[in-house]
XYZ file of C-alpha atoms in Angstrom:
347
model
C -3.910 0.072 -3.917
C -2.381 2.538 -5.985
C -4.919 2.896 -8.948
C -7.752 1.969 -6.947
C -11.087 2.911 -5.818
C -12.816 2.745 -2.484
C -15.632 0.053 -3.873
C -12.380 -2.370 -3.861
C -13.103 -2.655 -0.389
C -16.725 -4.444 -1.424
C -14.578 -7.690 -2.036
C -13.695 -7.788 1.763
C -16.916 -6.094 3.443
C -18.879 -9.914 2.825
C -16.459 -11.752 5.176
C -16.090 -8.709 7.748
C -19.524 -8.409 7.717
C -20.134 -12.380 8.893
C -17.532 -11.169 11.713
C -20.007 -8.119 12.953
C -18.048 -5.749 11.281
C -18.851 -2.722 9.237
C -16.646 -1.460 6.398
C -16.201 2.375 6.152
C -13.579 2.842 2.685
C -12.435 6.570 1.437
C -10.704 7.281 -2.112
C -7.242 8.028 -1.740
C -6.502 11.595 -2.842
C -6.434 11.175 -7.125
C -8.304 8.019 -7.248
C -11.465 7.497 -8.080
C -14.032 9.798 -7.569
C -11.039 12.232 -6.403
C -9.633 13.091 -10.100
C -9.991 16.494 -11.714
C -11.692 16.771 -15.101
C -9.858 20.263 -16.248
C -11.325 20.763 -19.417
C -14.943 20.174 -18.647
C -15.182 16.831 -20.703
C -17.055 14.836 -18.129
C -13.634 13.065 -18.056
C -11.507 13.177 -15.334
C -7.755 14.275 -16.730
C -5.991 14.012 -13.402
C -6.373 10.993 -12.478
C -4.134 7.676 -10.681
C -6.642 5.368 -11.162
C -8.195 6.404 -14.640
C -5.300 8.543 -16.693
C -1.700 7.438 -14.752
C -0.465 6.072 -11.612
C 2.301 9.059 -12.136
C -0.363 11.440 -11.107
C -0.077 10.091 -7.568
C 3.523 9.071 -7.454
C 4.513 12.667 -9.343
C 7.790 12.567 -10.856
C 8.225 15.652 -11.957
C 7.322 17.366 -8.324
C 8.200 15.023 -5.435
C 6.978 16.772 -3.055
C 3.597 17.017 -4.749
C 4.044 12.673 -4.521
C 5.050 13.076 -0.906
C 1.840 15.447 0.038
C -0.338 13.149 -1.690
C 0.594 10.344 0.885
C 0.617 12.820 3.825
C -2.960 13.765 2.235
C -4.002 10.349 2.657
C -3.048 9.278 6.156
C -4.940 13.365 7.173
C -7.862 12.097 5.344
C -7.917 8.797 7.450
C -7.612 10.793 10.433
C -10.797 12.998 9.714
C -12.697 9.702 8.418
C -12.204 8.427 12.155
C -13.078 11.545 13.683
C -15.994 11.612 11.603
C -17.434 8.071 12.831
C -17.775 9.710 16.665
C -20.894 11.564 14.823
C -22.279 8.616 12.849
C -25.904 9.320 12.682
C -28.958 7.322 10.980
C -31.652 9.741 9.614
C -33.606 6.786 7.904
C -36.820 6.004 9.301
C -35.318 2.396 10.342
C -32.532 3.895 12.790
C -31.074 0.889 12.083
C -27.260 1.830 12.273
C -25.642 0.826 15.340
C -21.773 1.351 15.162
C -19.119 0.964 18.212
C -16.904 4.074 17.501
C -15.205 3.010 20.337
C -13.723 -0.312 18.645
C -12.304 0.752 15.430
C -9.767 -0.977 13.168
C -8.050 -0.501 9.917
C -7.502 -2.455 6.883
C -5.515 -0.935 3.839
C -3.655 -2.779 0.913
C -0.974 -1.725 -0.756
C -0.213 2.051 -0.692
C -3.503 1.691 1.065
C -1.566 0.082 3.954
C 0.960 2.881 3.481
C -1.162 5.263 4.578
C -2.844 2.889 7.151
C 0.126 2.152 8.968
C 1.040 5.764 9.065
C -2.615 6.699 9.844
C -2.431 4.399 12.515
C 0.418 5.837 14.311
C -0.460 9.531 14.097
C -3.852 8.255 15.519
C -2.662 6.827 18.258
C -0.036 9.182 19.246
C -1.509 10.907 22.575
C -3.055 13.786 22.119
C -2.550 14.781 26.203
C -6.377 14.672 26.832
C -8.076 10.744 27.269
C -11.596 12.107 25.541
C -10.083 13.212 22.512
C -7.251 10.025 22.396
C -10.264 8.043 22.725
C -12.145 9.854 19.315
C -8.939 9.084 17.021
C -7.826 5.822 18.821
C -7.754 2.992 16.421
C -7.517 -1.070 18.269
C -5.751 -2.630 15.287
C -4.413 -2.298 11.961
C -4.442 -5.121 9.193
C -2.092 -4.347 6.382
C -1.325 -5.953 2.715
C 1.749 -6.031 1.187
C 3.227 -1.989 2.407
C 6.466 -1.119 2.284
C 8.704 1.332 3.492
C 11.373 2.984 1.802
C 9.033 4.526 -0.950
C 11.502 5.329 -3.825
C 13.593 2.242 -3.565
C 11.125 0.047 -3.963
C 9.274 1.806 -6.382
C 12.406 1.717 -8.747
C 13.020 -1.959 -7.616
C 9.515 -3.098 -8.423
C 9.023 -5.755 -11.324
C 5.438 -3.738 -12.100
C 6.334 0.174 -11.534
C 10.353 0.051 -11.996
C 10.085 -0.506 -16.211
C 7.882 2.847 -16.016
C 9.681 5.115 -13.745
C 12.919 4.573 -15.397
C 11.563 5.137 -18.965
C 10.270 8.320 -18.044
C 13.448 9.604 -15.544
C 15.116 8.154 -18.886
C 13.153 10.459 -21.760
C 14.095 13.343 -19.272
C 17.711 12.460 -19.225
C 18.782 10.412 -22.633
C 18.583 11.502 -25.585
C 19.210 8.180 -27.053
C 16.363 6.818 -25.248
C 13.996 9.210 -26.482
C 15.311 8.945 -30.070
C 14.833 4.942 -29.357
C 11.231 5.246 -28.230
C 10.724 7.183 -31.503
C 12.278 4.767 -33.895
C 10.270 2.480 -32.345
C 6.915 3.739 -31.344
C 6.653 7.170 -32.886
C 5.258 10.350 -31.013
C 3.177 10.311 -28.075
C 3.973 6.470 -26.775
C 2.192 4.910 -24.158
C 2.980 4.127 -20.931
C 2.963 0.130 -21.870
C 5.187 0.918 -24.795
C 7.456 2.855 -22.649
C 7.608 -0.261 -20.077
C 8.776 -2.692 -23.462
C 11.127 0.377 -25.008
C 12.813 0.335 -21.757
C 13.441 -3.145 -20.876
C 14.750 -3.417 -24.918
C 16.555 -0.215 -24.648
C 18.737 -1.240 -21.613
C 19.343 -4.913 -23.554
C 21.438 -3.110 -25.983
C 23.212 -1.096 -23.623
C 26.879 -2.220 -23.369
C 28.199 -2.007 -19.726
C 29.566 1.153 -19.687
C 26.388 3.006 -20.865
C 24.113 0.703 -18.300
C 26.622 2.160 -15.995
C 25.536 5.962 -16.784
C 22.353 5.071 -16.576
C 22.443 3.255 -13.270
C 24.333 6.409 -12.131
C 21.098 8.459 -13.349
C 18.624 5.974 -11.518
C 20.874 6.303 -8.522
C 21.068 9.434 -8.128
C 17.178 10.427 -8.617
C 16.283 7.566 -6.190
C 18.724 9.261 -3.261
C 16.763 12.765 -4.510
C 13.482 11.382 -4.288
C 13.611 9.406 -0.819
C 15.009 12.383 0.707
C 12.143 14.316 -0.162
C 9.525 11.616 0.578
C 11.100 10.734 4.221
C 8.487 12.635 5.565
C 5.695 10.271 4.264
C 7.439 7.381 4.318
C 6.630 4.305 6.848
C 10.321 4.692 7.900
C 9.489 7.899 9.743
C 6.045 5.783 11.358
C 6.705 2.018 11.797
C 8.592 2.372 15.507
C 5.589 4.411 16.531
C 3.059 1.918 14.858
C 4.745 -0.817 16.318
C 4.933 0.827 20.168
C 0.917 1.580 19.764
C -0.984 -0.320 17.843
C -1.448 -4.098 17.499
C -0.776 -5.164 13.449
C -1.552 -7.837 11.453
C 0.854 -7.322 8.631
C 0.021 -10.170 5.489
C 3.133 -10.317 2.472
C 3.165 -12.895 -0.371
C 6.862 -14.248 -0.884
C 6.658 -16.620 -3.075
C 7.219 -20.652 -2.761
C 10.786 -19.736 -5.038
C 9.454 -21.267 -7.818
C 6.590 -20.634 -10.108
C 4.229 -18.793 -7.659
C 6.613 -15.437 -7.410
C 7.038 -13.030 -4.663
C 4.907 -9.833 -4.659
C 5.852 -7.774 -8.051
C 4.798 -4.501 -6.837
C 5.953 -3.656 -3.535
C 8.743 -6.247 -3.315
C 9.553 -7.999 -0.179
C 13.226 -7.446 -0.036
C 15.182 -4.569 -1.982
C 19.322 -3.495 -2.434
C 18.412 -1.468 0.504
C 17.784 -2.509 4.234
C 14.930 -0.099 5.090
C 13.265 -0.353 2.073
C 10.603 -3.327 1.252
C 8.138 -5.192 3.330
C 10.484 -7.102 5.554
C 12.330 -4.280 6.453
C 8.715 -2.786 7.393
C 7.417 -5.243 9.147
C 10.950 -5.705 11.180
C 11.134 -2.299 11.540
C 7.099 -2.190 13.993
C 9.060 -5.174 15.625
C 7.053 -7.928 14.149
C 7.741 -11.098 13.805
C 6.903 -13.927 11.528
C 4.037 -15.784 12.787
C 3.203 -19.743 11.117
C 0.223 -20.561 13.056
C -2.572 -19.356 15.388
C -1.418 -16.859 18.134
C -3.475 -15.249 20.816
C -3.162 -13.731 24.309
C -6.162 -14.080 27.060
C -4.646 -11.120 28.592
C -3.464 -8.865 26.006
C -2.664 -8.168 22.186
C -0.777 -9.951 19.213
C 0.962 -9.062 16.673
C 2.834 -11.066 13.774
C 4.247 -11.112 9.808
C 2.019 -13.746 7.932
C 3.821 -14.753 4.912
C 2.525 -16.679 1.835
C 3.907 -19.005 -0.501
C 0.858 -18.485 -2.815
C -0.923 -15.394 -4.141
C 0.221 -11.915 -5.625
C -0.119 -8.126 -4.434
C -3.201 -7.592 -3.331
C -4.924 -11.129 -2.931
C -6.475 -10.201 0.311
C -9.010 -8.119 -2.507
C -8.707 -10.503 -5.372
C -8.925 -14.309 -5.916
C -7.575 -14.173 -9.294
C -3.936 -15.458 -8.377
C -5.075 -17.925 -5.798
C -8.875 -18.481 -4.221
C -7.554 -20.145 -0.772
C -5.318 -17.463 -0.533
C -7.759 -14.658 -0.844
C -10.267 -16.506 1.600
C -7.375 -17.161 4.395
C -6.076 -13.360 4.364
C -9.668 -12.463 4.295
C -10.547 -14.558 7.514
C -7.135 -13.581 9.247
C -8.479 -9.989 8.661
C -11.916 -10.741 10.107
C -10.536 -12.477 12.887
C -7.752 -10.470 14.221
C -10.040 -7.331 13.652
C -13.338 -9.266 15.863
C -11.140 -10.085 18.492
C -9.325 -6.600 19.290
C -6.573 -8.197 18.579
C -5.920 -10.907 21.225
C -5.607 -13.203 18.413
C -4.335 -13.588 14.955
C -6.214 -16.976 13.441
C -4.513 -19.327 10.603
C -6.079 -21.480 9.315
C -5.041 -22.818 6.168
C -1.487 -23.528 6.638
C -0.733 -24.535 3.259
C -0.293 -21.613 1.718
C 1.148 -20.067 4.661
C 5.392 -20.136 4.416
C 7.196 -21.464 6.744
């Protein structure tokens, strides 16, 4: 997840653990133990998870944002090159790992760079002992999406944000608003409220100048992010790799849809339906497998939020049926994707 840490993966390793599998989790580049403490403070002052989520997602150089996911799917790549020379030096030797049946799990912009990970590492490299080194046999993802900008600006959780600060770039009524309001220096909460009151008052001429701003900076933005966008990997994904691909929706009432990556968007290739349709997945209800080859499916759920496949906070049952979809589609290369709670599975 953006503003995340690898040790998010502990909540998962239990029940992948009880399926024979072992967890293997790297920092996404600015996260965790990945900031930058410039000034010596002990303090890290670059930072996604600890100063901004901006820091990652870089507004003011895009493609310093777009890098940063390219940097994350490279660093997946090396992580599975490095398991071919896992090695125990304790005195137990008690690490036995199958680098030849290797998975991934991400959530989030975790499965971002999973899915594009995936892809890239099992694109042929012309030469079966080095395919073999990068291959991956499935990929479980949380709640991506593609069309990075869209659904950035769209989201219910980053879009209040991003607009206040393309908005104290570009209005100078805005920034004289935030000031009135909040003084100097504002945080980013206050600058989440000062937008969402700013654009109240707006009559509908004005919100149409700022749409036009929004608009135009979202167009800018995608155009530069293309390159690490899951538009430019899902065909690929979906042509190599088995995928498990797990998005709450909502039961369009009080239990609402994912409000961070959100499912659907004003755009057709951006969100996590247009992702998952875009691999060529479809939506799966119930237990699929194949005696003779691989599955691959949508699960949606009616219950939940972003990133319940880590947490149980939104819903317990949730959290324990993504986690034992994981385990199981991951133990069995594949050949089958396991519901079982079909309750808070939508139909």
């Amino acid at each position: 997840c953006i503003t995340g840490t690898k040790e998010q993966m502990m909540a998962i390793s239990g029940t992948l653990s009880l399926h024979g599998i072992a967890t293997v989790a790297i920092d996404l580049p600015l996260h965790g133990s990945r900031g930058f403490d410039v000034d010596g403070d002990g303090a890290d002052d670059i930072s996604a998870t600890f100063v901004s989520p901006t820091h990652f997602m870089n507004l003011a150089s895009l493609p310093t944002a777009r890098d940063n996911v390219r940097q994350g799917m490279a660093d997946l790549l090396g992580l599975r090159l490095g398991l071919n020379a896992v090695a125990d030096m304790t005195a137990t030797q008690a690490i036995d790992l199958d680098v030849s049946k290797v998975s991934v799990m991400g959530v989030s912009l975790g499965a971002i760079t999973g899915a594009n990970f995936a892809a890239m590492a099992n694109s042929t490299l012309g030469n079966d002992t080095l395919d073999g080194m990068f291959a991956i046999n499935a990929a479980s993802l949380e709640s991506p999406a593609s069309g990075i900008a869209t659904f950035l600006m769209e989201s219910p959780d980053f879009g209040p944000l991003l607009k206040a600060l393309l908005l104290s770039e570009s209005s100078e009524d805005f920034v004289a608003y935030v000031g009135q309001v909040y003084g100097e220096n504002a945080t980013e909460a206050q600058l989440r409220e000062a937008y969402t009151d700013f654009v109240a008052l707006l009559d509908a001429e004005a919100r149409a100048e700022v749409e036009a701003v929004f608009a135009q900076f979202n167009f800018a933005a995608q155009t530069i992010l293309d390159a690490g966008d899951p538009t430019a990997y899902a065909g690929m994904l979906g042509a190599t790799t088995p995928v498990h691909f797990m998005s709450v929706v909502g039961d369009g009432g009080e239990n609402l849809p994912d409000q961070v990556n959100p499912v659907v968007t004003s755009l057709p290739l951006a969100g996590q339906h247009p992702m998952a349709a875009m691999i060529g997945l479809e939506q799966v209800t119930s237990t699929i497998s194949s005696e003779t080859g691989t599955v691959s499916g949508q699960v949606r759920f009616n219950s939940g939020a972003h990133a319940s496949s880590l947490s149980p906070a939104a819903d317990p049952a949730v959290t324990r049926e993504m986690q034992l979809q994981v385990g199981g589609f991951i133990k069995s290369e594949a050949q089958a994707l396991p519901i079982t709670n079909t309750d808070v599975v939508a139909n």
